[in-house]
Coordinates of C-alpha atoms in Angstrom, one line a residue:
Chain A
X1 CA 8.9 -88.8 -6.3
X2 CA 12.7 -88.0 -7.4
X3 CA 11.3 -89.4 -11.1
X4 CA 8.4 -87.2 -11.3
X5 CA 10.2 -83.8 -9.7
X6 CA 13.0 -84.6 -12.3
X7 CA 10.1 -85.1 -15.0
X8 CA 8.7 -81.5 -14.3
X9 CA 12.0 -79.9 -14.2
X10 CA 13.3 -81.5 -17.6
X11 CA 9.7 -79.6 -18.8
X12 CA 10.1 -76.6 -17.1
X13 CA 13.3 -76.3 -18.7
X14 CA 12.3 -77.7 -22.5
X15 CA 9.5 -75.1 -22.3
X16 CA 11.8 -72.3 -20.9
X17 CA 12.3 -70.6 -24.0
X18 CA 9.2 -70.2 -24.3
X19 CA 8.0 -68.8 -20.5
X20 CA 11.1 -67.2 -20.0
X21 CA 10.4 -64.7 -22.6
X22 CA 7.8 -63.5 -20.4
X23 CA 9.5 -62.1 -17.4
X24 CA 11.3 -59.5 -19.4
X25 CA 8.3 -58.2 -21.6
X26 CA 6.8 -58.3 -17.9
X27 CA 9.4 -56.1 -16.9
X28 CA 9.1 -54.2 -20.2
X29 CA 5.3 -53.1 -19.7
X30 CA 5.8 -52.7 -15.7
X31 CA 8.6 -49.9 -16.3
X32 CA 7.1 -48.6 -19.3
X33 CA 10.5 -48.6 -20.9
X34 CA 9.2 -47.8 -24.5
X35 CA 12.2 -46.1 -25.7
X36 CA 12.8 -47.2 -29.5
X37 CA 16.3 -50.1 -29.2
X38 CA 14.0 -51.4 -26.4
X39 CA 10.9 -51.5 -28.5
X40 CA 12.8 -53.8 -30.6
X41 CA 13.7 -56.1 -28.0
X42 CA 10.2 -56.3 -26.9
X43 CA 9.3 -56.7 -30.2
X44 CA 12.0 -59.6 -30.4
X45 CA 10.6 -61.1 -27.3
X46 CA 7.3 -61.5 -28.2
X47 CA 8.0 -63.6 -31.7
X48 CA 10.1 -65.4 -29.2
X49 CA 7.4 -66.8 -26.8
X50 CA 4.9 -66.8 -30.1
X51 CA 7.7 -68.6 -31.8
X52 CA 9.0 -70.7 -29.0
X53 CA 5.7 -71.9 -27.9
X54 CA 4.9 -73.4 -31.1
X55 CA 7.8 -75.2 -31.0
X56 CA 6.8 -76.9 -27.7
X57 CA 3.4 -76.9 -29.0
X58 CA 4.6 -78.7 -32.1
X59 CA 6.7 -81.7 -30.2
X60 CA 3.7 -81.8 -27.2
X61 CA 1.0 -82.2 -29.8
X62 CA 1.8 -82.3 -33.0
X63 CA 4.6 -84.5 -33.3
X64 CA 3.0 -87.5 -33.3
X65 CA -0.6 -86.7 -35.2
X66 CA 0.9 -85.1 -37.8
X67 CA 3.2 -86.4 -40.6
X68 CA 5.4 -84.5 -42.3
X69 CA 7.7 -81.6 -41.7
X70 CA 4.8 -79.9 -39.7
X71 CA 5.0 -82.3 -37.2
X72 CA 8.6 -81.4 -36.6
X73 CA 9.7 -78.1 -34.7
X74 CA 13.3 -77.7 -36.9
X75 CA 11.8 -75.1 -39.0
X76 CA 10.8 -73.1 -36.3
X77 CA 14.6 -73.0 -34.6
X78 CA 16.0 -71.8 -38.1
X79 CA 13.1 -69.5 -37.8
X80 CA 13.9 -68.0 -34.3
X81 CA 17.7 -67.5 -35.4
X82 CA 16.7 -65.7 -38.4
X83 CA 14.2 -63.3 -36.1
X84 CA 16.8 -63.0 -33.4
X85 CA 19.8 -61.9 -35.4
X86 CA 17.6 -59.6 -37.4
X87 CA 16.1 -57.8 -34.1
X88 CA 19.5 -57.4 -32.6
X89 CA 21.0 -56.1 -36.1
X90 CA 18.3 -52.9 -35.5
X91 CA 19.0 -52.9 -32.0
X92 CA 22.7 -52.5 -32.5
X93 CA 21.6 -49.5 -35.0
X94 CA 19.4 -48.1 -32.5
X95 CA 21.8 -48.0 -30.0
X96 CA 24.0 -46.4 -32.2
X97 CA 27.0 -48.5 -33.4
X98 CA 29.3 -46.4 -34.9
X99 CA 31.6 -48.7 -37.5
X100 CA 31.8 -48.3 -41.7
X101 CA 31.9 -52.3 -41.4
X102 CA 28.9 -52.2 -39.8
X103 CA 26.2 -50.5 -41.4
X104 CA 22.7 -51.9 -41.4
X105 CA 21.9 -50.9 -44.8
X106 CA 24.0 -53.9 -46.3
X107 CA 24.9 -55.9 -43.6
X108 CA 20.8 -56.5 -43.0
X109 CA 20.1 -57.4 -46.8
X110 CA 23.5 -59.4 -47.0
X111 CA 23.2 -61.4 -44.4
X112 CA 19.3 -62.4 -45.4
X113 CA 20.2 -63.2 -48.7
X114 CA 23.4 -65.6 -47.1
X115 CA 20.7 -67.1 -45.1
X116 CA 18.0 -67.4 -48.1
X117 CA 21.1 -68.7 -49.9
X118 CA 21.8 -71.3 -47.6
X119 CA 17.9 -72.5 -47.8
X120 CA 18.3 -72.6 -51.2
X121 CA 21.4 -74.4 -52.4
X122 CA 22.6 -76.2 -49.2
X123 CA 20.7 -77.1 -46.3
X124 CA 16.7 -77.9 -45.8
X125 CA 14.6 -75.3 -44.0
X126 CA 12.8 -78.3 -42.2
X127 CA 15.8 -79.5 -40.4
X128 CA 18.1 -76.9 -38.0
X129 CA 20.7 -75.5 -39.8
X130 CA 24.1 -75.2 -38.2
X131 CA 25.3 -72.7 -41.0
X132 CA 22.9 -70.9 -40.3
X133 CA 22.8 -70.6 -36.7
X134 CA 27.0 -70.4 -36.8
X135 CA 26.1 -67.2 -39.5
X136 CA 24.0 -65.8 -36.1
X137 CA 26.7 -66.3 -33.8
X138 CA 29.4 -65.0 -36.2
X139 CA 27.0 -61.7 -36.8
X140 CA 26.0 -61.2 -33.5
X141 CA 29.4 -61.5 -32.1
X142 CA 31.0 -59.3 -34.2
X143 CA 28.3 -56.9 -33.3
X144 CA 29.0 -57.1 -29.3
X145 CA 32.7 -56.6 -29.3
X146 CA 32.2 -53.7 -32.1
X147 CA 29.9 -52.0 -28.9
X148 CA 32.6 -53.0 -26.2
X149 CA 35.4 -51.4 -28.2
X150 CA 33.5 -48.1 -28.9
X151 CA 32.5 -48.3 -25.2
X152 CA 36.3 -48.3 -24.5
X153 CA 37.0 -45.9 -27.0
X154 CA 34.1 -43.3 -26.2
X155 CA 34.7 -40.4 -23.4
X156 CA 31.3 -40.3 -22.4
X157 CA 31.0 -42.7 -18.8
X158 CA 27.5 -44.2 -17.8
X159 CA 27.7 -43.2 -14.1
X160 CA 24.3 -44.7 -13.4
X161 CA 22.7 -47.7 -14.7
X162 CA 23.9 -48.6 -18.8
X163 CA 20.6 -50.7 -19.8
X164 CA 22.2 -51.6 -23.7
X165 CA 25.4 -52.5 -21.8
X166 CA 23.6 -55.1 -20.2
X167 CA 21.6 -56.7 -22.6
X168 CA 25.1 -56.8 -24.7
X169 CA 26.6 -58.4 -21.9
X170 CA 23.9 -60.9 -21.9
X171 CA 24.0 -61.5 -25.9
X172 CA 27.2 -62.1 -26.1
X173 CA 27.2 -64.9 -22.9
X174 CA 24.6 -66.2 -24.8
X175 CA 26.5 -66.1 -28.4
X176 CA 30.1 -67.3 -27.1
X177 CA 28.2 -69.9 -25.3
X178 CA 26.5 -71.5 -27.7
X179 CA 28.6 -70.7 -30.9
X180 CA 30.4 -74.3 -30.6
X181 CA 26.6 -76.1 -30.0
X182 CA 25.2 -74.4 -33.4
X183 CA 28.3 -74.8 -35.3
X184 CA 28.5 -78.4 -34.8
X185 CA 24.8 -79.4 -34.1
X186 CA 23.9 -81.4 -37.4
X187 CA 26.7 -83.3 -36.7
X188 CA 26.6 -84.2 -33.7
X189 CA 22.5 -85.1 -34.5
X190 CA 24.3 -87.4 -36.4
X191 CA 26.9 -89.0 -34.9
X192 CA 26.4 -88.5 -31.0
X193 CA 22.2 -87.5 -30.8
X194 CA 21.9 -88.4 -26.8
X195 CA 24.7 -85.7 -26.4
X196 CA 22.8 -83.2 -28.6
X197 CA 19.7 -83.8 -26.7
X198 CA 22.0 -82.6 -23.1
X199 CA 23.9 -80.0 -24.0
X200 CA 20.6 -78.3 -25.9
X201 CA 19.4 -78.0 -22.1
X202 CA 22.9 -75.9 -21.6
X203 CA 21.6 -73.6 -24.5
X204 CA 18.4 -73.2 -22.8
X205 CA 20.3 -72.5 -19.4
X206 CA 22.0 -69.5 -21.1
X207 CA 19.1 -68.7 -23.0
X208 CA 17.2 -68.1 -19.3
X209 CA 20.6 -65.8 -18.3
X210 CA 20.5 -64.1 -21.6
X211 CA 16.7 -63.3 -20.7
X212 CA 17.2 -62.4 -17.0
X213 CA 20.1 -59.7 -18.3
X214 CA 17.1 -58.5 -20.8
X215 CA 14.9 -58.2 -17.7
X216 CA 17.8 -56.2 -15.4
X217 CA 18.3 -54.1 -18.3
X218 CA 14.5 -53.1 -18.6
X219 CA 14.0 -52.9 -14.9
X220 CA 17.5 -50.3 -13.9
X221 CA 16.7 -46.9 -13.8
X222 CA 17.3 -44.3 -16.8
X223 CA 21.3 -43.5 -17.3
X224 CA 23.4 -41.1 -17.0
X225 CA 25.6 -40.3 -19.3
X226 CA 29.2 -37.9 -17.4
X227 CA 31.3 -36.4 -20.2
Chain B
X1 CA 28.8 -93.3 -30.0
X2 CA 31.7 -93.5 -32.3
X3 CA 35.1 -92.5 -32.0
X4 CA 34.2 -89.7 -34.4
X5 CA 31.1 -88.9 -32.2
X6 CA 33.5 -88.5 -29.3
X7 CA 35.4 -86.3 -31.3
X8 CA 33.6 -84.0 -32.0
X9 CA 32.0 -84.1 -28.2
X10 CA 35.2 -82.9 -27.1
X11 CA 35.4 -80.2 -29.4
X12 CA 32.2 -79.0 -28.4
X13 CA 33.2 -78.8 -25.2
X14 CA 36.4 -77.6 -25.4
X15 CA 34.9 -74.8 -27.8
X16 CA 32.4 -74.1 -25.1
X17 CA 34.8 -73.9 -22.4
X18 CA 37.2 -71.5 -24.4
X19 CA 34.3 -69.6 -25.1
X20 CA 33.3 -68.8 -21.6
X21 CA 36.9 -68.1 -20.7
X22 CA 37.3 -65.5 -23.3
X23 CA 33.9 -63.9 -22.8
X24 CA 34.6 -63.7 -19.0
X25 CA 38.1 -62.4 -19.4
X26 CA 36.6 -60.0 -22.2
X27 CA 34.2 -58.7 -20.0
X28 CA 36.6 -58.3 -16.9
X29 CA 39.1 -56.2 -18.9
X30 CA 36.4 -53.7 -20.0
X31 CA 35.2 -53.8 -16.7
X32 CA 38.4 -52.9 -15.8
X33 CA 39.0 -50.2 -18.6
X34 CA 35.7 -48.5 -17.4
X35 CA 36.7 -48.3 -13.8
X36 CA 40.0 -47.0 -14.5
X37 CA 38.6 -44.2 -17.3
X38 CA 36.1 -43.3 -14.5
X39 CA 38.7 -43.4 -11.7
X40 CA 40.9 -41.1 -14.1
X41 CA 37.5 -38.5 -15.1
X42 CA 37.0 -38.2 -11.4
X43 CA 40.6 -37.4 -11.2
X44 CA 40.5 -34.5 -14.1
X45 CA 37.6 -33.4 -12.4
X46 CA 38.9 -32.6 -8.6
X47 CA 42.0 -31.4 -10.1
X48 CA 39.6 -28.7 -12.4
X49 CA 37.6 -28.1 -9.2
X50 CA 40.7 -26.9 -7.3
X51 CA 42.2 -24.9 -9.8
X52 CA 38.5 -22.7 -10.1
X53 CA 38.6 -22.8 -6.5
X54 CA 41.8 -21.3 -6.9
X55 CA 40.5 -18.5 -9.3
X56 CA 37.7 -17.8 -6.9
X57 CA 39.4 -17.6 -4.0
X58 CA 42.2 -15.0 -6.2
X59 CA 39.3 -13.1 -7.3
X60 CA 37.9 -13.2 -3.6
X61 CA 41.1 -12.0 -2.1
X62 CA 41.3 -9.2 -5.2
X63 CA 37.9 -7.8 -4.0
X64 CA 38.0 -7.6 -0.2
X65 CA 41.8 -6.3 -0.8
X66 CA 40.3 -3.9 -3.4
X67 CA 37.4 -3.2 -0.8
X68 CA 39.8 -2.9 1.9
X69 CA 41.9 0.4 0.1
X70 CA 38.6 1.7 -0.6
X71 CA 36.8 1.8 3.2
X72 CA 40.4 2.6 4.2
X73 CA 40.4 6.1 1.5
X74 CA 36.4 6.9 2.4
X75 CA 37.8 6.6 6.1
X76 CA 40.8 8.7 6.5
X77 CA 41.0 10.6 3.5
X78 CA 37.1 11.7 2.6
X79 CA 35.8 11.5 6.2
X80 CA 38.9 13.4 7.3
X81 CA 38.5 16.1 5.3
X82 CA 34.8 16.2 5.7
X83 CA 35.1 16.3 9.5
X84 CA 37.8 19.3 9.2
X85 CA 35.1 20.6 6.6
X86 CA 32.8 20.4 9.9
X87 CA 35.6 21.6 12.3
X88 CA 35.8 24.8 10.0
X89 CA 32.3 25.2 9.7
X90 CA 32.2 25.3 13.9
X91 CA 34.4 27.9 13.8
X92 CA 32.5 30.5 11.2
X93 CA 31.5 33.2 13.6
X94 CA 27.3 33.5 12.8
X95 CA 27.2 36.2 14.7
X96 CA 27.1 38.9 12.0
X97 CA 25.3 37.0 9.5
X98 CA 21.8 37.4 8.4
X99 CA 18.8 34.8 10.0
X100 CA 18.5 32.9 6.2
X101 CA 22.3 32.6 6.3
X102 CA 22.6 31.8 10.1
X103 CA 19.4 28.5 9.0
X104 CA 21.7 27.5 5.9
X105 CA 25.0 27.1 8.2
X106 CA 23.3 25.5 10.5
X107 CA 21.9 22.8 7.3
X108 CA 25.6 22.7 5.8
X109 CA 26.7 21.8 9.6
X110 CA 24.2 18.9 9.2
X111 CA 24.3 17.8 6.2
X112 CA 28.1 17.5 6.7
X113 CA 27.1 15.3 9.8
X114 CA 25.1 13.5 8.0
X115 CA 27.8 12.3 5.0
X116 CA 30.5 12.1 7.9
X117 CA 28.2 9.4 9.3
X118 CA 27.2 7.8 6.0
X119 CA 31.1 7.7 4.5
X120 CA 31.4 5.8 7.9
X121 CA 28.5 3.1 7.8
X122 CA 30.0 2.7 3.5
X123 CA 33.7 2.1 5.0
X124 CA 32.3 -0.1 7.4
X125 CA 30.2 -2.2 5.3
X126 CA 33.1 -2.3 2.9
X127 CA 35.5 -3.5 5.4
X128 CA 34.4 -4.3 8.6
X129 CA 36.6 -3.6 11.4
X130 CA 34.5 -4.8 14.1
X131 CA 34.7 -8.2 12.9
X132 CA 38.9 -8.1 12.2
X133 CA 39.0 -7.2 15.8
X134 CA 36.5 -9.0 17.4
X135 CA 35.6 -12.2 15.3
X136 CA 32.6 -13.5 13.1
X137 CA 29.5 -13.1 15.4
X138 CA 30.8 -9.5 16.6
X139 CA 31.1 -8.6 13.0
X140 CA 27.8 -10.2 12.6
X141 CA 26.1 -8.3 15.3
X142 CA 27.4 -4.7 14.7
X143 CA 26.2 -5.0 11.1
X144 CA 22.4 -5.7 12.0
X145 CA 22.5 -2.9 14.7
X146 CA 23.5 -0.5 12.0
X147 CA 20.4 -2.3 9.4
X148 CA 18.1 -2.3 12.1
X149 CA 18.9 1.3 13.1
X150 CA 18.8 2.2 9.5
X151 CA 15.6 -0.1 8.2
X152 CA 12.3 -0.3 9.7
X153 CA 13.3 -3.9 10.1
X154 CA 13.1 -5.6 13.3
X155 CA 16.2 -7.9 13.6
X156 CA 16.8 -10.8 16.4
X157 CA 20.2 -12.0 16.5
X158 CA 20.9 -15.5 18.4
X159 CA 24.7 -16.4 17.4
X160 CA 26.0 -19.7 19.5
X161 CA 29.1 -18.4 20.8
X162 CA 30.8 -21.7 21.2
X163 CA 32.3 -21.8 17.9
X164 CA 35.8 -19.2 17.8
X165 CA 36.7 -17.7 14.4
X166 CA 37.0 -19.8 11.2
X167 CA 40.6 -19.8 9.4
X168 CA 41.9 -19.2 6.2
X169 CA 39.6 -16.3 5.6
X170 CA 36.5 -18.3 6.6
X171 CA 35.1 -15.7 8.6
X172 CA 35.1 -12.6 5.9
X173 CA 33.7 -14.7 3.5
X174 CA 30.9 -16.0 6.1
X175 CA 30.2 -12.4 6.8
X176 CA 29.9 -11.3 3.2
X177 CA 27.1 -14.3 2.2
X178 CA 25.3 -12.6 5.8
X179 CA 25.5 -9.2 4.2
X180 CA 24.5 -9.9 0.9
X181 CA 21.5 -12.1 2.2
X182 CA 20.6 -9.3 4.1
X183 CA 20.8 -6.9 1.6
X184 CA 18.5 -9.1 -0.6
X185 CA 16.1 -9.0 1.8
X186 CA 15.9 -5.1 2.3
X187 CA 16.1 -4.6 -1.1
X188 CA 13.6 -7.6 -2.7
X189 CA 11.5 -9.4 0.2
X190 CA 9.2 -7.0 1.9
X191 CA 10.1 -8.1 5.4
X192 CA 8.7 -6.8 8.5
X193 CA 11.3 -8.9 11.1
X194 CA 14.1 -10.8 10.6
X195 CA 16.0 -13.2 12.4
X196 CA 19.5 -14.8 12.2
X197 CA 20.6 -17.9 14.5
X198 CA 23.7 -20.0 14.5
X199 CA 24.5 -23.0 16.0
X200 CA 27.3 -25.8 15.3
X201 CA 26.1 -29.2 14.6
X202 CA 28.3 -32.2 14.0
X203 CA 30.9 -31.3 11.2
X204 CA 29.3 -28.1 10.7
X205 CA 28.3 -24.8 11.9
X206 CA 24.8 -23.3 10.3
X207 CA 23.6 -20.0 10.2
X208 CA 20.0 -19.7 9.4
X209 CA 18.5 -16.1 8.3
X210 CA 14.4 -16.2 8.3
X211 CA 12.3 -13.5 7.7
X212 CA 8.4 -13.1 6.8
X213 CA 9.1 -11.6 3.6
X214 CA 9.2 -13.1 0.0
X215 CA 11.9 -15.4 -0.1
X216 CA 14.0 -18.2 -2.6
X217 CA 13.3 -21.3 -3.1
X218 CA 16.3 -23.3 -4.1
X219 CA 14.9 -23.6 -7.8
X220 CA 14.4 -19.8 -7.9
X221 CA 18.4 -19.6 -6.5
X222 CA 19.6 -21.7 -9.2
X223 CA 17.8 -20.3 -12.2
X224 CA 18.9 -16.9 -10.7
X225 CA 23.0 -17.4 -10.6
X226 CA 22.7 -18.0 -13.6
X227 CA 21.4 -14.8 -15.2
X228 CA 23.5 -12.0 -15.7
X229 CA 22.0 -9.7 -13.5
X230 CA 22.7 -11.5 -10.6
X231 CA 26.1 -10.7 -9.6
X232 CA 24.9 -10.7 -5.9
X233 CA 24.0 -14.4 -6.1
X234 CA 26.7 -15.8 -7.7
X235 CA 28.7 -13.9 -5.3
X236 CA 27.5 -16.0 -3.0
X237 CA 27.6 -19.0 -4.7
X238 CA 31.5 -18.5 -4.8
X239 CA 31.7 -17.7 -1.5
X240 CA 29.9 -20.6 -0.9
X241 CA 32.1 -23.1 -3.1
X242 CA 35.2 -21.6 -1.8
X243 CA 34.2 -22.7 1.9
X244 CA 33.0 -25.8 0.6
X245 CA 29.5 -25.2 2.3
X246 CA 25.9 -26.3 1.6
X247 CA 23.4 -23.1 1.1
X248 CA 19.6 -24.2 0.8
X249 CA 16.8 -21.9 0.6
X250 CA 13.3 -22.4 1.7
X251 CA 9.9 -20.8 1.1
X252 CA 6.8 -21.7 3.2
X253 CA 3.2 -20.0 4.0
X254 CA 4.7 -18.5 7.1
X255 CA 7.7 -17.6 6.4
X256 CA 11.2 -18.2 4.4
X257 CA 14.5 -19.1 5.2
X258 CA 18.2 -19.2 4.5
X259 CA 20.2 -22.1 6.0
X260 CA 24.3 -22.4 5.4
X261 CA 26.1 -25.0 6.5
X262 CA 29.9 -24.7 6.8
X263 CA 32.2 -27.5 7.3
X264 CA 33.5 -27.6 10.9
X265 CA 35.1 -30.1 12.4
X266 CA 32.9 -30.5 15.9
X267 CA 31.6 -28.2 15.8
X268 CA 34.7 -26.5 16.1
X269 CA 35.5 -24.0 13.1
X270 CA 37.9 -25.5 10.3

């Protein structure tokens, strides 16, 4: 009983980041929030259960039918970072981040042609790419704190409910978190795998938080900005 | 596992773990930060609530003291000499005058009567004595006896008389929202009757004005302060601020009403 009980929870939570997408674009169409940053999001979050399901699809079914780098889901990780970290760059403009190091207009093109870069001349698009997913954190990161400090900085105080603080608040739990398990993931594939295999389950357990902060954030009532 | 797999474990984790501590302590300190910047807005914004109460109540005091000198002038000094005008007029012996002359001293005696009487009701409704003298709901009542009398208006006064006088100037500036309302409605609602009640409940004492005419509704109140034109209004909005009091309008089918709630503590005037 304990065996099979532990079986469906170790699916429930390999296929989480795929179902878990789906309670905030829920939330999303049930509040009608279709205000432009949280367009984006929704946008984001759809390619994510797309994107996610093929990658449970691809190790459920695929993996052993097909030879090749199509029956492995790698690709589709490196894929998801690139998607992610795109969709929160145009978030962060929409939301209106205010920093000359920070403008969208090169930081978008630079950090794509890093990443094409990294395809190219180092790593192999099939397999995950720690670069890579360290390039998301580093980006992403940067992009959180820039939005805390103008926070601080600003006059204007969001008496009521602040829906891009929270979904900030959830990227960066979900960034800090899992910077150290993308930064050293191909090495530890290759010199401790069991331990890669557990602590991917504690990026899937923030990767739930990070949506359920998306879902607060869609389901709290308009702000109000007091100057 | 090799020792370099353990290595690198341990980095992981320790990575992770200062992570989490940072992001937590990161996100406590802006907490923190926002808390304290709202703490300090709220602060700012009492402090620039006082000081405009402070304006309003200056300008307040400048008007009543203003209408004050005024009622006092039209009292002794017009209505004086208008009543030795009167006195003089008593005395002109008619006697030897013509019948057309006799009719037009007899009009000058009563048309003098008649501004004696209105430089009176003026002074009064500038500064009302009555309600120095005898409190609020006195003050109250001896200004409807002279509308009704006045107005084709039928008036019905029920003022709870367990409630004293207010402090602090509470009471003139209670009596002025009452006599602009009731202006308003002379001069704008087309009332037939009108009735005023008070009554203290909890930490407050209302007075509710309700007539059959065309009233507010709150929305119409709030567009209206703000135009130009009505002085009146925001008059009463000042008054209103400066007590610290609620005032809600109502329209209905039947009828429409004027409630104001003054801060009291039980019911007992603060």
């Amino acid at each position: 009983m304990n065996y099979i009980s532990d079986n469906i929870f170790q699916a429930l939570l390999d296929w989480s980041e795929a179902w878990i997408t789906l309670i905030p674009l829920a939330m999303y169409f049930f509040r009608k929030k279709y205000v432009h940053a949280y367009k984006i999001v929704a946008v984001y979050l759809i390619l994510a259960f797309i994107n996610n399901s093929a990658e449970g699809f691809t190790i459920a079914v695929l993996y052993y039918r097909v030879k090749g780098v199509f029956g492995t889901n790698n690709w589709l990780y490196n894929l998801h970072s690139v998607f992610l970290t795109v969709c929160f760059i145009l978030f962060f403009r929409e939301i209106g981040i205010r920093s000359k190091w920070l403008n969208t207009k090169w930081i978008l093109p630079l950090y794509l042609i890093t990443v094409g870069s990294i395809f190219l001349l180092s790593d192999d698009f099939f397999i995950i790419s720690s670069k890579v997913f360290a390039i998301e954190g580093i980006v992403l990161l940067v992009y959180c704190v820039s939005f805390f400090l103008q926070r601080l900085k600003d006059d204007e105080i969001y008496l009521d409910f602040d829906a891009p603080l929270v979904i900030v608040t959830g990227l960066t739990i979900y960034e800090s978190v899992n910077f150290f398990i993308f930064l050293f993931f191909n090495l530890l594939m290759e010199k401790a795998v069991a331990f890669a295999g557990s602590i991917w389950d504690v990026h899937n357990w923030v990767y739930i938080i990070f949506c359920l902060f998306i879902t607060y954030a869609f389901y709290g009532r308009t702000r109000l900005i007091y100057r | 596992m090799g020792e370099q797999g353990s290595y690198i474990v341990s980095l992981v984790m320790v990575g992770i773990g200062a992570m989490l501590i940072l992001v937590i302590a990161f996100l406590l300190t802006f907490n923190h930060s926002q808390r304290r910047k709202f703490r300090h807005r709220q602060e700012m914004m009492t402090l620039r609530e006082e000081q405009q109460n402070l304006l309003i109540e200056a300008a307040i005091k400048a008007e009543e003291s203003e209408r004050k000198r005024i009622a006092e002038e039209l009292h002794d000094d017009v209505g004086a000499l208008l009543s030795a005008t009167k006195l003089y007029m008593h005395h002109i012996d008619t006697g030897p005058l013509k019948e057309t002359d006799r009719l037009s001293h007899e009009k000058c005696i009563e048309l003098l009567g008649e501004s004696i009487g209105k430089v009176r009701t003026i002074s009064h409704n500038l500064h009302s004595i009555m309600m120095e003298d005898m409190g609020l709901n006195e003050g109250i009542r001896s200004f409807l006896r002279k509308l009704e009398q006045s107005n084709s208006l039928s008036i019905i006064v029920e003022l709870d008389e367990s409630y004293g006088s207010f402090t602090g100037g509470k009471d003139i500036n209670i009596y002025r929202i009452i006599q602009e309302l009731c202006n308003n409605i002379l001069k704008h609602a087309d009332a037939q009757a009108l009735t005023i009640r008070s009554w203290p409940e909890n930490k407050h004492v209302n007075f509710q004005l309700q007539h059959d005419g065309k009233g507010l509704s709150q929305e119409m109140f709030e567009q209206l302060r703000f135009q130009s034109n009505g002085l009146g209004l925001k008059n009463i909005q000042n008054r209103v601020a400066l007590l610290k009091g609620i005032i809600l309008f109502d329209v209905n089918d039947m009828n429409s009403s004027v409630l104001l709630k003054i801060p009291a503590e039980n019911g007992v005037p603060a």
